[in-house]
Amino acid sequence: MSPANDNHIKSVGHRQPFATEQSSLAMPQPKPLPSLAKHAHDGVSSTVQERWLKQKGRLAMADSVGDTRTARISAEEALAMHASGRPGKLEIRISKPITTARDLSLAYSPGVAEPCLHIARDPALAYDYTTKGNMVAVISNGTAVLGLGNLGAVASKPVMEGKVALFKRFADVDGIDLEIGTEDVDEFVNAVRFLGPGFGGINLEDIKAPECFVIEQRLRELMDIPVFHDDQHGTAIVAAAGLINACHLTGRNLRDTKLVVNGAGAAAIACVELLKAMGVRPQHVILCDTKGVVYQGRTEGMNQWKSAHAANTRARTLAQAMEGTDAFFGLSVKGALTQAMVASMADKPIIFAMANPDPEITPEEAREVNPGVIIATGRSDYPNQVNNVLGFPYIFRGALDVRASTINDAMKIAAAEALATLAREDVPDEVHSASAGRRLAFGPDYIIPNAFDPRLITRLPPAVAKAAIDSGVARKLIEDLRRYARSLSGRLDPTADALDATMDMVRENPRRVVFAEGEEQKIVRAAVAFRNAGYGRPILIGREDRVQATMAGLGLGEIEGIEIHNARLSGANQKYVDYLYARLQRRGFLRRDVQRMVNQDRNVFAACLVATGDADAMVTGLTRSASVCLHDIGHAISPAAGAIPFGLTLLVGMRGKTIFLADTLVNFRPDATQLANIVIGAAAAARHLGHEPRVALLSHSTFGDPPHDRAVPMRDAVAILDQRKVDFEYDGEMSPDVALEPSIRALYPFCRLTADANVLVVPELHSAHITARLAHHLGGGTTIGPLLIGMERPVQIVPMDASSSQIVDLACLAAYQAIAQ
């Protein structure tokens, strides 16, 4: 296989680089690939060439038959992605301002002397004054690059850069890749052992066995920071999590499970050691290599690591070992496990065929023999991918945050158990979206969490940190693990910390929230998640039999704690008609019109529940446009006294930060007074979510250039804000370039904004809507909202394409509004 042709996130043992689809139209055309003769002259072995051509042919064949299970890429696309713009995948960004001479004096000479002196007196202060506490060195000598073998140190650099990128992407851990140009164990160890002062941890990568065992063991003894060989332990942790759940589904006890492991390299040995540490009986584990069973007394092809796991057995071949076994771990080669071997296994067999790019046996082949088999592979185009990215970013995150001196078995077991637990929970829509359209639920085809599950960052690091503290290897204690988990979500999403604090308040003060479209699958799942999160009591509007059938079909458990109201059959129907008729009788509505609306319009019925105090808040919008929902709700709920309703969309992760955009929902062409009110409301919301507001009132015109009548309301709104003496930064009218680009803003030295704007107020609804939707599809971040602000009772309208997670978030925010009122 070739990194240029790979289409997986880097996976266990037989490693894959992270590849992102890129359009060939968006980048320069790459140079032609070197010929095989050129490869030979460069010293690349024919075996490597064959592997590369084999992988290229496999992907080309998948393209030709219309295989849609994976993202298809070409070698040219991968090379172009790595070559375009700045070559490679990494750059270093400055985290402190170095703009003025004063900044330079603080950051370097003479100011830098102060932290130097303090660290000299107390080396632990390096964690407070430098990047050490969030910096990992990703180190390789290139002797086992992906599935390609010994390519050398410099050829391993693209993979090491990719590993650094994954650390940052999934756990906000900074990293530097270091390629060591030696295959001598002593030289390698000496090169790495002295790096400890500059890093919080060492991630060893792509080093061949058995040297990797020696290197890791010696570095762990010599260094007082975590040293982790991901090819070994990352694979073991993720595979162990999958085995826990497979045993759960098949009614097995992990301790009594009989396991055969084929392959005796770094990953296989680590799997065996971890599972034994977790309680699997040593006598129930048989290790095999290319020469057969590793048994007690064998001398051929043995080393100290194999000998430690030699079995007392009469079996001498893999086929013999497989007879009656419960589970199989393959970390070897394609075809190593035959259908006959599968047939000889115990009932409800468990198979982890983790060779890449082709597993020891495919799921299709295994199920031909036994349809009830639970099977995992290392590939992303099959269910149950054993993927190292599920482990290493979060393990290091937890280890760094408690300043651990090592990563021990207790921490690895905690990570495996946290992964297993997460897979048994309901799956967010974001994960479904990343799984090629498959609906995921705990079962034989979903025993391992998806790599894109957003909950990983808040589940694994706290588990690892707690284990480090409990086992005595932590040098910093975390007293409130829940608050720590909340801070972790904020590392990847600067708004998440404040949102999570809001959600904590809702848990402490749960509310009754109406979900108006109660028969929709997404709504039912959101209601169950809302209940399970402890936010309050969801009320579904719909027919009870259909709601219950939907819940049963989704496997979401009991209906306890969830109310179902049928508008036509509700006992409160008459009360709602009376309330609504009193509001609408002088607006052209007859009583029978109102009765029909309450009976047939779920938005009206839901709004009446909230308006009369039978519920605290409501959420709708999945099946009707926002304008229709606003019209329906407006019959029963009015704007708050003295307030202007408006929509606020959060663009999270845009340019590495959060942008608040208003008005994206209500006011088509607001006048200057309305714009000023929207500015004040949006600034207050931004401040509540932890941001000091800097508001830009946007226009095609910048401070009168070019002059146009459409820019006048934005200019007048600034004058109104001046009169009201608000306590936040604002200015306008200005173009987005001025609001968001310091170099362009410098052309206007009188501009009041001291930094980039984080609240953007757009002049008209159509431009706000276009901006929000384009940002959602093109910006690369996350969109929350629009949040409806300014109604007398809490109402939220979700986008029609909202995920269940987005619905839960808005329902929780509606509940928070009810608390705040």
PDB file of N, CA and C in Angstrom, residues 479 607 621 647:
ATOM      1  N   GLU A 479      -9.223  17.826  41.223  1.00  0.00           N
ATOM      2  CA  GLU A 479     -10.219  17.536  42.252  1.00  0.00           C
ATOM      3  C   GLU A 479     -11.619  17.399  41.676  1.00  0.00           C
ATOM      4  N   ALA A 607     -47.246  25.693  21.473  1.00  0.00           N
ATOM      5  CA  ALA A 607     -47.098  27.061  21.967  1.00  0.00           C
ATOM      6  C   ALA A 607     -48.123  27.367  23.050  1.00  0.00           C
ATOM      7  N   GLY A 621     -39.439  23.044  14.262  1.00  0.00           N
ATOM      8  CA  GLY A 621     -38.731  23.495  13.067  1.00  0.00           C
ATOM      9  C   GLY A 621     -38.220  22.419  12.149  1.00  0.00           C
ATOM     10  N   GLY A 647     -32.771  36.315  15.521  1.00  0.00           N
ATOM     11  CA  GLY A 647     -32.052  35.050  15.501  1.00  0.00           C
ATOM     12  C   GLY A 647     -30.557  35.263  15.572  1.00  0.00           C
TER      13      GLY A 647
END
